[in-house]
Amino acid sequence: QTLLEEAELPFLQKDLMELFASMESGAIRIRNIVRSLKTFSRLDEQGIKYSDLHTGIECCINLLTPRLKAHTNRKHDIQITRQYGDLPSVECHSDQINQVVMHLVSNAIDAIDCDASRCCSDAPQSAGHITISTYVEEEDWAVVEVMDNGPGIEESIQLKLFDPFFTTKPVGKGTGLGLSISYQIIVHQHHGHIRWEASPEAGTKFAFKIPVKLP
Ligand SMILES: Nc1ncnc2c1ncn2[C@@H]1O[C@H](COP(=O)(O)OP(=O)(O)OP(=O)(O)O)[C@@H](O)[C@H]1O
Ligand SMILES: [Mg+2]
């Protein structure tokens, strides 16, 4: 019995250390998620105020991290590239702007996933890639672009993209509200614009711009 215990002790010790390490990384991840959720919803500072858009974008990426990982239908993790420009603080409802970024990045992930699941399983899959860029346009507009290398958007549905409840996703997956809510928030609440371009070769880019200072 003693011999057995002696033999297993080093293994137990190793297991315990691994357990503690994964508990610690789990706790750090929970702390980051709670912090992101708080920033995301701006629970403590609602209303219009000057905000750093990059902080909101980082929170969205943080919350969507589990969705970037490879899975049964997609062999590679989705890579995110940040091309952040020198943005000033922007006067906005930051909780709403965060929601728009969340909708656009979720759509980009869905597009890459949809592409991956259509690809036959032994064909080489190109890695999914999302680029988020920010810059100032005409001095007083802040622009955020979300670009993916998914399949693009078929011409037959292009006029319906912003219609409430329009979706090409399976029942239970999409409600078809993401883009119509984003339009409402950007165009009606922030006097901004949404533009997009898509092609089967290059993928899709959605961009919004809002005035740095609300009119
Ligand atoms: N990046 C993209 N690439 C390809 N198609 C897109 C992209 N973004 C949006 N679409 C198309 O626009 C449709 C409407 O998007 P929207 O975000 O409004 O709804 P949804 O994503 O289907 O559902 P929800 O956002 O409510 O979960 C999508 O179903 C999809 O066909
Ligand atoms: Mg959507």
PDB file of C-alpha atoms and ligand atoms in Angstrom:
ATOM      1  CA  GLN A   1       0.000   0.000   0.000  1.00  0.00           C
ATOM      2  CA  THR A   2       2.796   2.425   1.004  1.00  0.00           C
ATOM      3  CA  LEU A   3       4.737   1.557  -2.124  1.00  0.00           C
ATOM      4  CA  LEU A   4       1.663   2.230  -4.236  1.00  0.00           C
ATOM      5  CA  GLU A   5       1.152   5.584  -2.571  1.00  0.00           C
ATOM      6  CA  GLU A   6       4.780   6.523  -3.076  1.00  0.00           C
ATOM      7  CA  ALA A   7       4.574   5.624  -6.734  1.00  0.00           C
ATOM      8  CA  GLU A   8       1.439   7.693  -7.339  1.00  0.00           C
ATOM      9  CA  LEU A   9       2.414  10.752  -5.321  1.00  0.00           C
ATOM     10  CA  PRO A  10       4.466  12.447  -8.076  1.00  0.00           C
ATOM     11  CA  PHE A  11       1.614  11.894 -10.552  1.00  0.00           C
ATOM     12  CA  LEU A  12      -0.904  13.271  -8.073  1.00  0.00           C
ATOM     13  CA  GLN A  13       1.324  16.271  -7.490  1.00  0.00           C
ATOM     14  CA  LYS A  14       1.622  16.877 -11.226  1.00  0.00           C
ATOM     15  CA  ASP A  15      -2.161  16.518 -11.696  1.00  0.00           C
ATOM     16  CA  LEU A  16      -2.783  18.913  -8.833  1.00  0.00           C
ATOM     17  CA  MET A  17      -0.423  21.521 -10.279  1.00  0.00           C
ATOM     18  CA  GLU A  18      -2.167  21.230 -13.656  1.00  0.00           C
ATOM     19  CA  LEU A  19      -5.543  21.505 -11.952  1.00  0.00           C
ATOM     20  CA  PHE A  20      -4.479  24.668 -10.113  1.00  0.00           C
ATOM     21  CA  ALA A  21      -3.058  26.140 -13.322  1.00  0.00           C
ATOM     22  CA  SER A  22      -6.301  25.549 -15.216  1.00  0.00           C
ATOM     23  CA  MET A  23      -8.343  26.898 -12.272  1.00  0.00           C
ATOM     24  CA  GLU A  24      -6.213  30.026 -12.368  1.00  0.00           C
ATOM     25  CA  SER A  25      -6.574  30.518 -16.131  1.00  0.00           C
ATOM     26  CA  GLY A  26     -10.328  29.834 -15.788  1.00  0.00           C
ATOM     27  CA  ALA A  27     -10.588  32.499 -13.086  1.00  0.00           C
ATOM     28  CA  ILE A  28      -8.646  35.002 -15.238  1.00  0.00           C
ATOM     29  CA  ARG A  29     -10.941  34.262 -18.166  1.00  0.00           C
ATOM     30  CA  ILE A  30     -14.046  34.777 -15.978  1.00  0.00           C
ATOM     31  CA  ARG A  31     -12.594  38.083 -14.716  1.00  0.00           C
ATOM     32  CA  ASN A  32     -11.974  39.236 -18.312  1.00  0.00           C
ATOM     33  CA  ILE A  33     -15.468  38.219 -19.413  1.00  0.00           C
ATOM     34  CA  VAL A  34     -17.140  40.013 -16.490  1.00  0.00           C
ATOM     35  CA  ARG A  35     -14.992  43.099 -17.153  1.00  0.00           C
ATOM     36  CA  SER A  36     -15.898  42.973 -20.862  1.00  0.00           C
ATOM     37  CA  LEU A  37     -19.594  42.490 -20.140  1.00  0.00           C
ATOM     38  CA  LYS A  38     -19.512  45.500 -17.825  1.00  0.00           C
ATOM     39  CA  THR A  39     -17.764  47.656 -20.407  1.00  0.00           C
ATOM     40  CA  PHE A  40     -19.901  46.208 -23.168  1.00  0.00           C
ATOM     41  CA  SER A  41     -23.146  47.233 -21.526  1.00  0.00           C
ATOM     42  CA  ARG A  42     -21.621  50.251 -19.766  1.00  0.00           C
ATOM     43  CA  LEU A  43     -23.757  49.379 -16.769  1.00  0.00           C
ATOM     44  CA  ASP A  44     -22.182  52.123 -14.737  1.00  0.00           C
ATOM     45  CA  GLU A  45     -22.256  54.987 -17.236  1.00  0.00           C
ATOM     46  CA  GLN A  46     -25.227  54.918 -19.590  1.00  0.00           C
ATOM     47  CA  GLY A  47     -26.276  57.675 -21.957  1.00  0.00           C
ATOM     48  CA  ILE A  48     -24.306  59.778 -24.399  1.00  0.00           C
ATOM     49  CA  LYS A  49     -20.691  60.456 -23.539  1.00  0.00           C
ATOM     50  CA  TYR A  50     -17.247  60.653 -25.118  1.00  0.00           C
ATOM     51  CA  SER A  51     -15.916  57.116 -25.487  1.00  0.00           C
ATOM     52  CA  ASP A  52     -12.912  55.232 -26.786  1.00  0.00           C
ATOM     53  CA  LEU A  53     -14.245  52.994 -29.574  1.00  0.00           C
ATOM     54  CA  HIS A  54     -11.196  50.697 -29.401  1.00  0.00           C
ATOM     55  CA  THR A  55     -12.067  49.679 -25.826  1.00  0.00           C
ATOM     56  CA  GLY A  56     -15.536  48.624 -27.007  1.00  0.00           C
ATOM     57  CA  ILE A  57     -14.125  46.705 -29.982  1.00  0.00           C
ATOM     58  CA  GLU A  58     -11.683  44.849 -27.710  1.00  0.00           C
ATOM     59  CA  CYS A  59     -14.574  43.861 -25.418  1.00  0.00           C
ATOM     60  CA  CYS A  60     -16.521  42.452 -28.359  1.00  0.00           C
ATOM     61  CA  ILE A  61     -13.500  40.433 -29.479  1.00  0.00           C
ATOM     62  CA  ASN A  62     -13.044  39.190 -25.941  1.00  0.00           C
ATOM     63  CA  LEU A  63     -16.680  38.094 -25.655  1.00  0.00           C
ATOM     64  CA  LEU A  64     -16.590  36.389 -29.056  1.00  0.00           C
ATOM     65  CA  THR A  65     -13.247  34.597 -28.464  1.00  0.00           C
ATOM     66  CA  PRO A  66     -14.847  31.148 -27.935  1.00  0.00           C
ATOM     67  CA  ARG A  67     -16.477  31.462 -31.367  1.00  0.00           C
ATOM     68  CA  LEU A  68     -13.104  32.006 -33.055  1.00  0.00           C
ATOM     69  CA  LYS A  69     -11.773  28.566 -32.112  1.00  0.00           C
ATOM     70  CA  ALA A  70     -11.632  25.751 -34.670  1.00  0.00           C
ATOM     71  CA  HIS A  71     -14.444  23.166 -34.490  1.00  0.00           C
ATOM     72  CA  THR A  72     -15.750  20.087 -36.305  1.00  0.00           C
ATOM     73  CA  ASN A  73     -16.574  21.960 -39.500  1.00  0.00           C
ATOM     74  CA  ARG A  74     -13.738  24.476 -39.386  1.00  0.00           C
ATOM     75  CA  LYS A  75     -10.144  23.294 -39.121  1.00  0.00           C
ATOM     76  CA  HIS A  76      -8.474  26.609 -38.263  1.00  0.00           C
ATOM     77  CA  ASP A  77      -9.022  29.245 -35.603  1.00  0.00           C
ATOM     78  CA  ILE A  78     -10.265  32.521 -37.059  1.00  0.00           C
ATOM     79  CA  GLN A  79      -7.506  35.138 -36.976  1.00  0.00           C
ATOM     80  CA  ILE A  80      -8.337  38.711 -36.062  1.00  0.00           C
ATOM     81  CA  THR A  81      -6.160  41.537 -37.376  1.00  0.00           C
ATOM     82  CA  ARG A  82      -6.484  44.973 -35.825  1.00  0.00           C
ATOM     83  CA  GLN A  83      -5.659  48.024 -37.891  1.00  0.00           C
ATOM     84  CA  TYR A  84      -6.473  50.723 -35.410  1.00  0.00           C
ATOM     85  CA  GLY A  85      -5.977  54.320 -36.437  1.00  0.00           C
ATOM     86  CA  ASP A  86      -5.587  57.313 -34.220  1.00  0.00           C
ATOM     87  CA  LEU A  87      -9.225  57.874 -33.204  1.00  0.00           C
ATOM     88  CA  PRO A  88     -10.271  60.674 -30.882  1.00  0.00           C
ATOM     89  CA  SER A  89     -12.912  60.015 -28.219  1.00  0.00           C
ATOM     90  CA  VAL A  90     -16.283  59.822 -29.935  1.00  0.00           C
ATOM     91  CA  GLU A  91     -19.533  61.246 -28.545  1.00  0.00           C
ATOM     92  CA  CYS A  92     -21.953  58.330 -28.644  1.00  0.00           C
ATOM     93  CA  HIS A  93     -24.109  55.779 -26.826  1.00  0.00           C
ATOM     94  CA  SER A  94     -21.163  53.434 -26.390  1.00  0.00           C
ATOM     95  CA  ASP A  95     -23.386  50.515 -25.334  1.00  0.00           C
ATOM     96  CA  GLN A  96     -25.238  50.789 -28.645  1.00  0.00           C
ATOM     97  CA  ILE A  97     -22.063  51.173 -30.715  1.00  0.00           C
ATOM     98  CA  ASN A  98     -20.638  48.080 -28.995  1.00  0.00           C
ATOM     99  CA  GLN A  99     -23.807  46.232 -29.993  1.00  0.00           C
ATOM    100  CA  VAL A 100     -23.265  47.173 -33.647  1.00  0.00           C
ATOM    101  CA  VAL A 101     -19.628  45.975 -33.571  1.00  0.00           C
ATOM    102  CA  MET A 102     -20.853  42.744 -31.978  1.00  0.00           C
ATOM    103  CA  HIS A 103     -23.440  42.227 -34.773  1.00  0.00           C
ATOM    104  CA  LEU A 104     -20.890  42.902 -37.532  1.00  0.00           C
ATOM    105  CA  VAL A 105     -18.184  40.665 -36.083  1.00  0.00           C
ATOM    106  CA  SER A 106     -20.738  37.881 -35.370  1.00  0.00           C
ATOM    107  CA  ASN A 107     -21.901  38.085 -38.979  1.00  0.00           C
ATOM    108  CA  ALA A 108     -18.284  37.850 -40.173  1.00  0.00           C
ATOM    109  CA  ILE A 109     -17.749  34.718 -38.056  1.00  0.00           C
ATOM    110  CA  ASP A 110     -21.032  33.218 -39.339  1.00  0.00           C
ATOM    111  CA  ALA A 111     -19.945  33.916 -42.932  1.00  0.00           C
ATOM    112  CA  ILE A 112     -16.580  32.187 -42.438  1.00  0.00           C
ATOM    113  CA  ASP A 113     -18.311  29.252 -40.707  1.00  0.00           C
ATOM    114  CA  CYS A 114     -20.860  28.941 -43.483  1.00  0.00           C
ATOM    115  CA  ASP A 115     -18.035  28.880 -46.032  1.00  0.00           C
ATOM    116  CA  ALA A 116     -16.181  26.218 -44.024  1.00  0.00           C
ATOM    117  CA  SER A 117     -19.203  23.947 -43.673  1.00  0.00           C
ATOM    118  CA  ARG A 118     -19.861  24.096 -47.435  1.00  0.00           C
ATOM    119  CA  CYS A 119     -16.292  23.054 -48.178  1.00  0.00           C
ATOM    120  CA  CYS A 120     -15.925  19.277 -48.515  1.00  0.00           C
ATOM    121  CA  SER A 121     -14.105  17.844 -45.533  1.00  0.00           C
ATOM    122  CA  ASP A 122     -10.868  16.722 -47.222  1.00  0.00           C
ATOM    123  CA  ALA A 123     -10.370  19.825 -49.354  1.00  0.00           C
ATOM    124  CA  PRO A 124      -7.787  22.208 -47.874  1.00  0.00           C
ATOM    125  CA  GLN A 125      -9.591  24.975 -46.033  1.00  0.00           C
ATOM    126  CA  SER A 126      -8.217  28.467 -46.163  1.00  0.00           C
ATOM    127  CA  ALA A 127      -7.950  30.057 -42.745  1.00  0.00           C
ATOM    128  CA  GLY A 128     -10.736  32.417 -41.713  1.00  0.00           C
ATOM    129  CA  HIS A 129      -9.610  35.966 -41.305  1.00  0.00           C
ATOM    130  CA  ILE A 130     -11.323  39.070 -39.928  1.00  0.00           C
ATOM    131  CA  THR A 131      -9.743  42.507 -40.101  1.00  0.00           C
ATOM    132  CA  ILE A 132     -11.070  45.331 -37.961  1.00  0.00           C
ATOM    133  CA  SER A 133      -9.900  48.768 -39.047  1.00  0.00           C
ATOM    134  CA  THR A 134     -10.580  52.196 -37.615  1.00  0.00           C
ATOM    135  CA  TYR A 135      -9.699  55.623 -38.954  1.00  0.00           C
ATOM    136  CA  VAL A 136     -10.867  59.207 -39.134  1.00  0.00           C
ATOM    137  CA  GLU A 137     -12.581  60.363 -42.340  1.00  0.00           C
ATOM    138  CA  GLU A 138     -13.008  63.990 -43.401  1.00  0.00           C
ATOM    139  CA  GLU A 139     -11.717  65.193 -40.044  1.00  0.00           C
ATOM    140  CA  ASP A 140     -14.847  64.666 -38.003  1.00  0.00           C
ATOM    141  CA  TRP A 141     -16.107  61.156 -38.746  1.00  0.00           C
ATOM    142  CA  ALA A 142     -14.932  58.020 -36.966  1.00  0.00           C
ATOM    143  CA  VAL A 143     -15.003  54.920 -39.177  1.00  0.00           C
ATOM    144  CA  VAL A 144     -15.038  51.277 -38.080  1.00  0.00           C
ATOM    145  CA  GLU A 145     -14.679  48.537 -40.725  1.00  0.00           C
ATOM    146  CA  VAL A 146     -15.142  44.805 -40.268  1.00  0.00           C
ATOM    147  CA  MET A 147     -13.818  42.747 -43.149  1.00  0.00           C
ATOM    148  CA  ASP A 148     -14.024  38.956 -43.532  1.00  0.00           C
ATOM    149  CA  ASN A 149     -12.759  36.486 -46.106  1.00  0.00           C
ATOM    150  CA  GLY A 150     -16.065  34.590 -46.192  1.00  0.00           C
ATOM    151  CA  PRO A 151     -18.141  33.843 -49.310  1.00  0.00           C
ATOM    152  CA  GLY A 152     -19.400  37.379 -49.978  1.00  0.00           C
ATOM    153  CA  ILE A 153     -23.096  38.162 -50.459  1.00  0.00           C
ATOM    154  CA  GLU A 154     -25.200  36.812 -53.313  1.00  0.00           C
ATOM    155  CA  GLU A 155     -26.707  39.480 -55.536  1.00  0.00           C
ATOM    156  CA  SER A 156     -30.242  38.120 -55.118  1.00  0.00           C
ATOM    157  CA  ILE A 157     -30.303  38.999 -51.394  1.00  0.00           C
ATOM    158  CA  GLN A 158     -28.358  42.253 -51.445  1.00  0.00           C
ATOM    159  CA  LEU A 159     -31.452  44.487 -51.354  1.00  0.00           C
ATOM    160  CA  LYS A 160     -32.899  42.682 -48.350  1.00  0.00           C
ATOM    161  CA  LEU A 161     -29.866  42.758 -46.038  1.00  0.00           C
ATOM    162  CA  PHE A 162     -31.183  45.467 -43.735  1.00  0.00           C
ATOM    163  CA  ASP A 163     -34.807  44.236 -43.672  1.00  0.00           C
ATOM    164  CA  PRO A 164     -35.923  43.194 -40.187  1.00  0.00           C
ATOM    165  CA  PHE A 165     -36.106  39.397 -39.872  1.00  0.00           C
ATOM    166  CA  PHE A 166     -34.298  38.777 -43.155  1.00  0.00           C
ATOM    167  CA  THR A 167     -31.866  35.925 -42.603  1.00  0.00           C
ATOM    168  CA  THR A 168     -30.207  33.191 -44.639  1.00  0.00           C
ATOM    169  CA  LYS A 169     -29.248  31.294 -41.495  1.00  0.00           C
ATOM    170  CA  PRO A 170     -30.985  28.134 -40.267  1.00  0.00           C
ATOM    171  CA  VAL A 171     -33.984  28.351 -37.950  1.00  0.00           C
ATOM    172  CA  GLY A 172     -32.805  28.901 -34.399  1.00  0.00           C
ATOM    173  CA  LYS A 173     -29.483  30.411 -35.527  1.00  0.00           C
ATOM    174  CA  GLY A 174     -30.289  33.823 -36.954  1.00  0.00           C
ATOM    175  CA  THR A 175     -33.206  36.100 -36.175  1.00  0.00           C
ATOM    176  CA  GLY A 176     -32.353  38.456 -39.026  1.00  0.00           C
ATOM    177  CA  LEU A 177     -32.262  41.467 -36.721  1.00  0.00           C
ATOM    178  CA  GLY A 178     -28.533  42.228 -36.455  1.00  0.00           C
ATOM    179  CA  LEU A 179     -28.211  44.514 -39.468  1.00  0.00           C
ATOM    180  CA  SER A 180     -31.599  46.221 -39.077  1.00  0.00           C
ATOM    181  CA  ILE A 181     -30.815  47.061 -35.441  1.00  0.00           C
ATOM    182  CA  SER A 182     -27.334  48.253 -36.491  1.00  0.00           C
ATOM    183  CA  TYR A 183     -28.897  50.500 -39.153  1.00  0.00           C
ATOM    184  CA  GLN A 184     -31.292  51.963 -36.595  1.00  0.00           C
ATOM    185  CA  ILE A 185     -28.449  52.648 -34.141  1.00  0.00           C
ATOM    186  CA  ILE A 186     -25.983  54.120 -36.642  1.00  0.00           C
ATOM    187  CA  VAL A 187     -28.286  56.031 -38.982  1.00  0.00           C
ATOM    188  CA  HIS A 188     -31.134  57.102 -36.699  1.00  0.00           C
ATOM    189  CA  GLN A 189     -29.485  57.346 -33.274  1.00  0.00           C
ATOM    190  CA  HIS A 190     -26.049  58.613 -34.319  1.00  0.00           C
ATOM    191  CA  HIS A 191     -26.651  60.421 -37.643  1.00  0.00           C
ATOM    192  CA  GLY A 192     -24.101  58.093 -39.262  1.00  0.00           C
ATOM    193  CA  HIS A 193     -23.889  55.843 -42.306  1.00  0.00           C
ATOM    194  CA  ILE A 194     -23.410  52.140 -42.988  1.00  0.00           C
ATOM    195  CA  ARG A 195     -21.801  50.925 -46.210  1.00  0.00           C
ATOM    196  CA  TRP A 196     -20.733  47.514 -47.400  1.00  0.00           C
ATOM    197  CA  GLU A 197     -19.082  45.776 -50.301  1.00  0.00           C
ATOM    198  CA  ALA A 198     -18.808  42.080 -51.086  1.00  0.00           C
ATOM    199  CA  SER A 199     -17.390  39.710 -53.645  1.00  0.00           C
ATOM    200  CA  PRO A 200     -16.976  35.933 -53.757  1.00  0.00           C
ATOM    201  CA  GLU A 201     -13.189  36.355 -54.066  1.00  0.00           C
ATOM    202  CA  ALA A 202     -12.498  39.017 -51.459  1.00  0.00           C
ATOM    203  CA  GLY A 203     -15.283  38.380 -48.929  1.00  0.00           C
ATOM    204  CA  THR A 204     -17.352  41.072 -47.268  1.00  0.00           C
ATOM    205  CA  LYS A 205     -16.660  44.404 -45.676  1.00  0.00           C
ATOM    206  CA  PHE A 206     -19.202  46.263 -43.557  1.00  0.00           C
ATOM    207  CA  ALA A 207     -18.251  49.717 -42.348  1.00  0.00           C
ATOM    208  CA  PHE A 208     -20.005  52.361 -40.315  1.00  0.00           C
ATOM    209  CA  LYS A 209     -19.092  55.949 -39.691  1.00  0.00           C
ATOM    210  CA  ILE A 210     -20.409  58.250 -37.009  1.00  0.00           C
ATOM    211  CA  PRO A 211     -19.650  61.892 -36.309  1.00  0.00           C
ATOM    212  CA  VAL A 212     -17.009  62.411 -33.640  1.00  0.00           C
ATOM    213  CA  LYS A 213     -19.327  64.983 -32.086  1.00  0.00           C
ATOM    214  CA  LEU A 214     -23.095  64.475 -32.263  1.00  0.00           C
ATOM    215  CA  PRO A 215     -24.937  67.255 -34.163  1.00  0.00           C
TER     216      PRO A 215
HETATM  217  N1  LIG B   1     -20.319  39.383 -43.394  1.00  0.00           N
HETATM  218  C1  LIG B   1     -21.301  38.793 -44.066  1.00  0.00           C
HETATM  219  N2  LIG B   1     -21.025  37.899 -45.056  1.00  0.00           N
HETATM  220  C2  LIG B   1     -22.011  37.302 -45.752  1.00  0.00           C
HETATM  221  N3  LIG B   1     -23.333  37.521 -45.538  1.00  0.00           N
HETATM  222  C3  LIG B   1     -23.672  38.390 -44.568  1.00  0.00           C
HETATM  223  C4  LIG B   1     -22.687  39.077 -43.786  1.00  0.00           C
HETATM  224  N4  LIG B   1     -23.328  39.885 -42.918  1.00  0.00           N
HETATM  225  C5  LIG B   1     -24.647  39.710 -43.147  1.00  0.00           C
HETATM  226  N5  LIG B   1     -24.864  38.813 -44.123  1.00  0.00           N
HETATM  227  C6  LIG B   1     -26.164  38.377 -44.656  1.00  0.00           C
HETATM  228  O1  LIG B   1     -27.158  39.268 -44.185  1.00  0.00           O
HETATM  229  C7  LIG B   1     -28.196  38.544 -43.523  1.00  0.00           C
HETATM  230  C8  LIG B   1     -28.814  39.426 -42.469  1.00  0.00           C
HETATM  231  O2  LIG B   1     -27.856  39.679 -41.428  1.00  0.00           O
HETATM  232  P1  LIG B   1     -28.387  40.033 -39.973  1.00  0.00           P
HETATM  233  O3  LIG B   1     -27.210  40.259 -39.107  1.00  0.00           O
HETATM  234  O4  LIG B   1     -29.390  41.133 -40.071  1.00  0.00           O
HETATM  235  O5  LIG B   1     -29.193  38.745 -39.539  1.00  0.00           O
HETATM  236  P2  LIG B   1     -28.613  37.307 -39.152  1.00  0.00           P
HETATM  237  O6  LIG B   1     -27.146  37.382 -38.916  1.00  0.00           O
HETATM  238  O7  LIG B   1     -29.094  36.356 -40.178  1.00  0.00           O
HETATM  239  O8  LIG B   1     -29.363  37.011 -37.778  1.00  0.00           O
HETATM  240  P3  LIG B   1     -29.014  37.689 -36.351  1.00  0.00           P
HETATM  241  O9  LIG B   1     -28.022  38.782 -36.593  1.00  0.00           O
HETATM  242  O10 LIG B   1     -30.303  38.216 -35.859  1.00  0.00           O
HETATM  243  O11 LIG B   1     -28.476  36.574 -35.546  1.00  0.00           O
HETATM  244  C9  LIG B   1     -27.509  37.295 -43.009  1.00  0.00           C
HETATM  245  O12 LIG B   1     -28.423  36.235 -42.774  1.00  0.00           O
HETATM  246  C10 LIG B   1     -26.535  36.988 -44.150  1.00  0.00           C
HETATM  247  O13 LIG B   1     -27.198  36.330 -45.211  1.00  0.00           O
HETATM  248 MG    MG B   2     -26.330  38.856 -37.683  1.00  0.00          MG
END
